[in-house]
Short mmCIF file of C-alpha atoms and ligand atoms in Angstrom, two decimals:
data_model
loop_
_atom_site.label_atom_id
_atom_site.label_comp_id
_atom_site.label_asym_id
_atom_site.label_seq_id
_atom_site.Cartn_x
_atom_site.Cartn_y
_atom_site.Cartn_z
CA MET A 1 13.53 3.17 -48.60
CA GLY A 2 14.59 6.57 -50.14
CA LYS A 3 14.47 7.50 -53.81
CA ILE A 4 17.89 6.96 -55.33
CA ILE A 5 18.09 7.99 -58.95
CA LEU A 6 20.87 6.99 -61.28
CA THR A 7 21.27 7.40 -65.02
CA GLY A 8 24.07 8.01 -67.50
CA ASP A 9 25.15 8.44 -71.07
CA ARG A 10 28.18 7.37 -73.01
CA PRO A 11 30.42 10.27 -73.86
CA THR A 12 30.63 9.81 -77.62
CA GLY A 13 29.27 13.03 -78.91
CA ASN A 14 27.08 16.11 -78.41
CA LEU A 15 23.59 15.64 -77.15
CA HIS A 16 20.81 16.07 -79.78
CA ILE A 17 17.16 16.79 -79.44
CA GLY A 18 16.45 13.07 -79.32
CA HIS A 19 18.39 12.94 -76.05
CA TYR A 20 16.54 15.94 -74.84
CA VAL A 21 13.02 14.50 -75.11
CA GLY A 22 14.16 10.97 -74.52
CA SER A 23 15.94 11.60 -71.19
CA VAL A 24 17.14 15.10 -70.40
CA LYS A 25 13.65 16.56 -70.09
CA ARG A 26 12.71 13.89 -67.44
CA ARG A 27 15.93 14.49 -65.54
CA LEU A 28 15.17 18.15 -65.41
CA GLU A 29 11.68 17.53 -64.15
CA ILE A 30 13.04 15.21 -61.38
CA GLN A 31 15.80 17.70 -60.41
CA ASN A 32 13.36 20.66 -60.29
CA ASN A 33 10.61 19.01 -58.25
CA GLY A 34 13.35 17.87 -55.72
CA ASP A 35 11.46 14.68 -54.89
CA TYR A 36 14.46 12.36 -54.35
CA ASP A 37 17.21 11.53 -51.84
CA GLU A 38 20.15 11.09 -54.23
CA PHE A 39 20.48 11.81 -57.89
CA TYR A 40 23.53 10.61 -59.79
CA ILE A 41 24.36 11.18 -63.41
CA MET A 42 27.17 9.04 -64.63
CA ILE A 43 29.40 9.71 -67.60
CA ALA A 44 29.81 6.16 -68.87
CA ASP A 45 33.34 6.43 -70.31
CA SER A 46 34.13 2.74 -69.58
CA GLN A 47 30.97 1.67 -71.32
CA ALA A 48 31.84 3.96 -74.24
CA LEU A 49 35.21 2.19 -74.56
CA THR A 50 33.42 -1.16 -75.07
CA ASP A 51 32.92 -0.26 -78.63
CA ASN A 52 35.36 2.69 -78.97
CA PHE A 53 38.39 1.03 -77.23
CA ASP A 54 40.56 2.02 -80.22
CA ASN A 55 39.42 5.70 -80.14
CA PRO A 56 40.28 6.84 -76.66
CA ASP A 57 40.58 10.57 -77.75
CA LYS A 58 36.87 10.54 -78.84
CA VAL A 59 35.71 9.26 -75.46
CA ARG A 60 38.09 11.53 -73.50
CA ASN A 61 37.12 14.70 -75.36
CA ASN A 62 33.43 14.03 -74.88
CA VAL A 63 33.54 13.69 -71.20
CA LEU A 64 33.56 17.49 -70.45
CA ASN A 65 31.59 18.12 -73.63
CA ILE A 66 28.67 15.99 -72.38
CA LEU A 67 28.82 17.61 -68.93
CA LYS A 68 28.70 21.08 -70.44
CA ASP A 69 25.70 19.93 -72.55
CA TYR A 70 23.91 18.74 -69.41
CA MET A 71 24.58 21.92 -67.59
CA ALA A 72 23.51 24.03 -70.63
CA CYS A 73 20.18 22.25 -70.31
CA GLY A 74 19.82 23.28 -66.69
CA LEU A 75 21.13 20.15 -64.78
CA ASP A 76 22.78 21.54 -61.77
CA PRO A 77 25.84 20.05 -60.04
CA LYS A 78 24.39 21.52 -56.73
CA LYS A 79 21.43 19.13 -57.01
CA VAL A 80 22.87 16.28 -59.06
CA THR A 81 26.02 14.22 -58.42
CA PHE A 82 27.95 14.02 -61.71
CA PHE A 83 30.68 11.50 -61.89
CA ILE A 84 32.96 9.48 -64.11
CA GLN A 85 32.36 5.84 -64.42
CA SER A 86 36.00 4.70 -64.89
CA GLU A 87 37.07 6.66 -61.84
CA VAL A 88 34.94 4.57 -59.67
CA SER A 89 36.87 1.27 -59.68
CA GLU A 90 34.32 -0.33 -57.47
CA LEU A 91 32.13 -0.60 -60.42
CA THR A 92 34.66 -2.68 -62.27
CA GLU A 93 35.04 -4.82 -59.12
CA LEU A 94 31.29 -5.59 -58.80
CA THR A 95 31.15 -6.28 -62.54
CA TYR A 96 33.67 -9.06 -62.18
CA TYR A 97 31.61 -10.75 -59.51
CA TYR A 98 28.46 -10.43 -61.42
CA LEU A 99 30.07 -11.99 -64.52
CA ASN A 100 29.71 -15.35 -62.76
CA ILE A 101 26.05 -15.29 -62.28
CA VAL A 102 25.03 -14.51 -65.88
CA THR A 103 25.10 -16.98 -68.58
CA PHE A 104 26.52 -16.35 -72.05
CA ASN A 105 23.21 -17.39 -73.47
CA ARG A 106 21.29 -14.87 -71.45
CA LEU A 107 23.51 -12.05 -72.74
CA LYS A 108 23.04 -13.21 -76.33
CA ARG A 109 19.15 -12.97 -75.79
CA ASN A 110 19.33 -9.40 -74.60
CA PRO A 111 17.27 -7.53 -77.27
CA THR A 112 19.36 -4.31 -77.01
CA ILE A 113 22.57 -6.32 -77.43
CA LYS A 114 21.03 -8.20 -80.33
CA THR A 115 20.10 -4.99 -82.14
CA GLU A 116 23.46 -3.38 -81.56
CA LEU A 117 25.32 -6.42 -82.81
CA ALA A 118 23.33 -6.32 -85.95
CA LEU A 119 24.11 -2.58 -86.38
CA ARG A 120 27.80 -2.76 -85.65
CA ASN A 121 28.95 -5.59 -87.86
CA PHE A 122 31.45 -6.98 -85.50
CA GLU A 123 31.53 -10.42 -87.16
CA GLY A 124 34.62 -12.14 -85.82
CA THR A 125 35.88 -9.20 -83.84
CA LEU A 126 33.28 -8.91 -81.15
CA PRO A 127 35.00 -7.93 -77.99
CA VAL A 128 34.09 -9.80 -74.81
CA GLY A 129 33.74 -6.55 -73.02
CA PHE A 130 31.02 -5.34 -75.37
CA MET A 131 28.94 -8.37 -74.68
CA CYS A 132 29.31 -7.73 -70.96
CA TYR A 133 28.25 -4.14 -70.80
CA PRO A 134 24.69 -5.01 -69.50
CA ILE A 135 26.50 -6.58 -66.54
CA SER A 136 28.66 -3.57 -65.93
CA GLN A 137 25.52 -1.42 -66.23
CA THR A 138 24.02 -3.61 -63.39
CA ALA A 139 27.15 -2.73 -61.30
CA ASP A 140 26.56 0.97 -62.10
CA ILE A 141 23.00 0.77 -60.79
CA THR A 142 23.35 -1.56 -57.84
CA ALA A 143 26.59 0.09 -56.41
CA PHE A 144 24.46 3.06 -55.44
CA LYS A 145 21.35 0.89 -54.54
CA ALA A 146 19.62 3.03 -57.06
CA ASN A 147 15.93 2.22 -57.49
CA ILE A 148 14.79 4.71 -60.09
CA ILE A 149 16.46 4.76 -63.52
CA PRO A 150 15.23 7.40 -65.96
CA VAL A 151 16.14 5.89 -69.47
CA GLY A 152 14.88 5.48 -73.02
CA VAL A 153 12.91 2.45 -74.12
CA ASP A 154 16.04 0.88 -75.64
CA GLN A 155 17.38 0.44 -72.07
CA LEU A 156 14.45 -1.51 -70.72
CA PRO A 157 16.20 -4.89 -71.49
CA MET A 158 19.13 -3.61 -69.42
CA ILE A 159 16.88 -2.88 -66.40
CA GLU A 160 15.33 -6.27 -66.75
CA GLN A 161 18.63 -7.99 -66.80
CA ALA A 162 19.80 -5.96 -63.78
CA ASN A 163 16.87 -6.98 -61.74
CA GLU A 164 17.63 -10.70 -62.65
CA ILE A 165 21.20 -10.26 -61.43
CA VAL A 166 19.99 -8.61 -58.22
CA ASP A 167 17.64 -11.56 -57.51
CA ARG A 168 20.19 -14.17 -58.32
CA PHE A 169 22.98 -12.46 -56.30
CA ASN A 170 20.70 -12.06 -53.29
CA SER A 171 19.42 -15.66 -53.52
CA ILE A 172 22.84 -17.34 -54.09
CA TYR A 173 24.57 -15.34 -51.35
CA LYS A 174 21.57 -15.33 -49.03
CA CYS A 175 21.57 -11.70 -48.51
CA ASN A 176 19.66 -8.54 -49.29
CA VAL A 177 22.58 -6.39 -50.29
CA LEU A 178 21.53 -5.58 -53.88
CA LYS A 179 18.25 -3.63 -54.57
CA ARG A 180 15.85 -3.99 -57.48
CA CYS A 181 15.16 -0.91 -59.67
CA GLU A 182 12.55 0.50 -61.97
CA PRO A 183 12.79 2.37 -65.14
CA VAL A 184 11.21 5.76 -65.64
CA LEU A 185 10.37 6.50 -69.31
CA PRO A 186 9.66 9.77 -71.10
CA GLU A 187 6.10 11.10 -70.51
CA ASN A 188 4.74 10.62 -73.98
CA GLU A 189 5.39 7.76 -76.34
CA ALA A 190 6.31 9.99 -79.19
CA SER A 191 9.43 10.78 -77.29
CA TYR A 192 10.51 7.24 -76.71
CA ARG A 193 12.75 7.23 -79.83
CA LEU A 194 12.86 10.31 -81.93
CA PRO A 195 13.80 9.42 -85.56
CA GLY A 196 16.31 11.40 -87.62
CA ILE A 197 15.00 14.21 -89.68
CA ASP A 198 15.10 11.88 -92.74
CA GLY A 199 12.90 9.37 -90.99
CA ASP A 200 15.64 6.96 -90.27
CA ALA A 201 15.04 5.22 -86.94
CA LYS A 202 18.33 6.29 -85.55
CA MET A 203 19.70 9.86 -85.24
CA SER A 204 23.41 9.69 -85.88
CA LYS A 205 26.20 12.05 -86.73
CA SER A 206 27.36 9.94 -89.77
CA LEU A 207 23.84 10.18 -91.29
CA GLY A 208 23.72 13.97 -90.80
CA ASN A 209 20.15 13.53 -89.69
CA CYS A 210 20.45 15.15 -86.17
CA ILE A 211 19.65 18.40 -84.62
CA TYR A 212 22.07 19.06 -81.84
CA LEU A 213 21.30 21.08 -78.72
CA ILE A 214 24.16 23.40 -79.57
CA ASP A 215 23.23 23.86 -83.28
CA ASP A 216 22.87 27.62 -84.23
CA SER A 217 19.54 28.92 -85.47
CA ASP A 218 20.47 28.61 -89.20
CA THR A 219 21.48 25.06 -88.83
CA VAL A 220 18.34 24.13 -87.03
CA LYS A 221 16.32 25.89 -89.69
CA LYS A 222 18.20 24.10 -92.53
CA GLN A 223 17.66 20.77 -90.88
CA VAL A 224 14.02 21.36 -90.34
CA MET A 225 13.56 22.47 -93.87
CA LYS A 226 15.23 19.22 -95.08
CA MET A 227 12.77 17.09 -93.05
CA TYR A 228 11.06 14.14 -94.62
CA THR A 229 7.30 14.84 -94.92
CA ASP A 230 4.91 13.29 -97.38
CA PRO A 231 6.32 12.73 -100.83
CA ASN A 232 2.74 12.75 -102.34
CA HIS A 233 1.93 16.09 -100.77
CA ILE A 234 3.06 18.07 -103.84
CA ASN A 235 0.70 21.04 -104.03
CA VAL A 236 -0.46 22.93 -100.95
CA SER A 237 -4.06 21.94 -101.81
CA ASP A 238 -3.25 18.20 -101.83
CA PRO A 239 -4.31 16.15 -98.82
CA GLY A 240 -1.19 15.37 -96.76
CA ARG A 241 -0.26 12.36 -94.58
CA VAL A 242 0.68 12.89 -90.94
CA GLU A 243 1.85 9.36 -90.17
CA GLY A 244 5.52 8.98 -90.95
CA ASN A 245 5.80 12.65 -91.61
CA MET A 246 8.78 13.85 -89.51
CA VAL A 247 7.42 17.36 -88.87
CA PHE A 248 4.35 15.92 -87.24
CA THR A 249 6.45 13.23 -85.45
CA TYR A 250 8.54 16.13 -83.96
CA LEU A 251 5.49 18.26 -83.28
CA ASP A 252 4.10 15.32 -81.22
CA CYS A 253 7.16 15.56 -79.04
CA PHE A 254 7.72 19.29 -78.76
CA CYS A 255 4.59 21.29 -79.26
CA THR A 256 2.04 22.52 -76.81
CA ASN A 257 -1.10 24.56 -77.07
CA GLU A 258 0.89 27.63 -75.91
CA HIS A 259 3.01 27.31 -79.03
CA PHE A 260 -0.12 27.60 -81.28
CA LYS A 261 -1.11 30.82 -79.50
CA LYS A 262 2.39 32.28 -80.15
CA TYR A 263 3.36 30.97 -83.56
CA TYR A 264 0.21 29.56 -85.24
CA PRO A 265 -2.99 31.25 -83.88
CA GLU A 266 -5.05 29.99 -86.77
CA PHE A 267 -5.17 26.60 -84.88
CA ASN A 268 -5.75 25.91 -81.20
CA ASN A 269 -3.97 22.55 -80.93
CA LEU A 270 -2.06 19.90 -82.88
CA ASP A 271 -5.21 17.75 -83.64
CA GLU A 272 -6.69 20.60 -85.39
CA LEU A 273 -3.60 21.30 -87.46
CA LYS A 274 -3.25 17.56 -88.33
CA SER A 275 -6.78 17.40 -89.62
CA ALA A 276 -6.38 20.58 -91.63
CA TYR A 277 -3.13 19.12 -93.11
CA GLN A 278 -4.88 15.82 -93.97
CA ASN A 279 -7.65 17.62 -95.68
CA GLY A 280 -5.41 19.59 -97.85
CA GLY A 281 -4.53 23.33 -97.99
CA ILE A 282 -1.49 23.50 -95.57
CA GLY A 283 1.98 23.83 -97.13
CA ASP A 284 5.00 22.01 -95.80
CA VAL A 285 6.97 25.20 -95.37
CA LYS A 286 4.29 26.61 -93.05
CA ILE A 287 4.40 23.54 -90.73
CA LYS A 288 8.18 23.49 -90.85
CA MET A 289 8.37 27.11 -89.83
CA PHE A 290 6.06 26.36 -86.95
CA LEU A 291 8.29 23.53 -85.81
CA PHE A 292 11.40 25.69 -86.33
CA ASN A 293 10.01 28.48 -84.10
CA ILE A 294 9.22 25.81 -81.35
CA LEU A 295 12.67 24.25 -81.49
CA ASP A 296 14.51 27.55 -81.62
CA GLU A 297 12.58 28.75 -78.56
CA LEU A 298 13.72 25.58 -76.74
CA LEU A 299 17.34 25.64 -78.00
CA THR A 300 18.21 29.33 -77.80
CA PRO A 301 18.69 29.43 -74.00
CA ILE A 302 20.56 26.13 -74.07
CA ARG A 303 22.86 27.36 -76.88
CA GLU A 304 23.52 30.56 -74.96
CA LYS A 305 24.28 28.92 -71.66
CA ARG A 306 26.58 26.49 -73.53
CA LYS A 307 28.53 29.41 -74.92
CA GLU A 308 28.95 30.90 -71.48
CA LEU A 309 30.17 27.49 -70.19
CA ASP A 310 32.53 27.16 -73.09
CA SER A 311 34.31 30.45 -71.99
CA MET A 312 35.12 28.75 -68.61
CA ASP A 313 38.31 26.80 -67.75
CA ASP A 314 38.24 22.98 -67.94
CA GLU A 315 39.42 23.12 -64.38
CA TYR A 316 35.97 24.25 -63.22
CA PHE A 317 34.26 21.24 -64.88
CA LEU A 318 36.92 18.79 -63.73
CA ASN A 319 36.32 19.91 -60.21
CA ILE A 320 32.72 19.26 -60.39
CA LEU A 321 33.43 15.73 -61.70
CA LYS A 322 36.05 15.12 -59.06
CA GLU A 323 33.83 16.12 -56.26
CA GLY A 324 31.02 14.02 -57.61
CA THR A 325 33.36 11.04 -58.28
CA LEU A 326 34.77 11.14 -54.71
CA LYS A 327 31.16 10.97 -53.31
CA ALA A 328 30.21 8.20 -55.69
CA ARG A 329 33.32 6.28 -54.73
CA SER A 330 32.57 6.33 -51.02
CA VAL A 331 28.90 5.16 -51.58
CA ALA A 332 30.01 2.41 -54.04
CA SER A 333 32.80 1.18 -51.67
CA LYS A 334 30.25 0.45 -49.00
CA THR A 335 28.26 -1.66 -51.36
CA VAL A 336 31.27 -3.52 -52.51
CA LEU A 337 32.17 -4.47 -48.86
CA GLU A 338 28.69 -5.65 -48.23
CA ALA A 339 28.76 -7.72 -51.41
CA LYS A 340 32.16 -9.21 -50.53
CA GLU A 341 30.87 -10.11 -47.04
CA ALA A 342 27.92 -11.91 -48.54
CA MET A 343 30.24 -13.71 -51.00
CA LYS A 344 32.59 -14.72 -48.14
CA ILE A 345 35.51 -12.97 -49.55
CA LYS A 346 36.01 -10.33 -47.00
CA TYR A 347 39.10 -11.35 -44.99
CA PHE A 348 40.36 -8.44 -43.09
CA GLU A 349 38.76 -5.86 -40.77
N1 LIG B 401 23.69 2.34 -71.64
C1 LIG B 401 23.31 3.71 -71.30
C2 LIG B 401 23.26 4.39 -72.66
O1 LIG B 401 23.90 4.04 -73.65
C3 LIG B 401 24.39 4.46 -70.43
C4 LIG B 401 24.43 3.82 -69.11
C5 LIG B 401 25.50 3.19 -68.53
C6 LIG B 401 23.42 3.83 -68.16
N2 LIG B 401 25.31 2.76 -67.35
C7 LIG B 401 24.02 3.14 -66.98
C8 LIG B 401 22.11 4.24 -67.96
C9 LIG B 401 23.30 2.95 -65.78
C10 LIG B 401 21.40 3.99 -66.94
C11 LIG B 401 21.95 3.39 -65.81
O2 LIG B 401 22.57 5.42 -72.80
#
């Protein structure tokens, strides 16, 4: 069996550096080593509507925005099939059939759903569609028989639920139409979920605690200078804490020994810097400048590429999505036919 990779994001805003280490970096590695048969990146606009149904402009405006962010990072439409979820109606069709083989109780036990419900305060207004998005996500994956899903840790319960649906479907309808899949996580644990610059577990626009891929140098510097460090590290000579100190959390994700040679030659690696900081004698501005240099080196080419893309017509990007969507549709429609045959609801040749 070949390697079929599928992943996606909700188009609800610009990508930030948490997205970069949490998923984009892995996608670039896969794309650049070329070790796959198909690689799909889906812009999950239908899924974005499950909790933004009353804000269609936001979702719509972010579809091209997110594509441009991907491309600015180096994801290449010649190597990756980009498509729009809502334009592949086969995904909705499969979702409808999968709804029957998942219990409501199982959905309520999905840990990601649980966390999101707690965050979003739906109370009496919880849309049925929101609860069902793990099922629709299973449709996204299985329609392409994707077996490798690069995602963040928050998506692991989705993969687990997808595999349950695959097994149930194949067993109930005595077939082998759907394929199981495996997640691929970021390479180091520090990158699983990058906190906001204030230490809040979630990076979000409303909290103002993000660094976006397209932020200019000044904004990046300002955000880094605002980072939560160690409130008891008052004088440079005081011993400092590394745990819970956002500068070190970010350095864990972004810094390499090469960066030390270039920007901080007094140390060879992060372990050395950490122990010096813990012993006292290293000021916060110093480590913040180091982090800023690393981030700015990463973000400068992305920012420049994004500017170049912004000068191009929407038409160009819509064509990329149209081409990808046509391809996605033709693959998904084959799976739908096979699934319908297994469910004995295929009537005509
Ligand atoms: N739920 C994912 C997110 O919020 C987006 C997504 C939708 C996805 N369908 C998918 C990811 C299928 C992987 C595979 O980031």
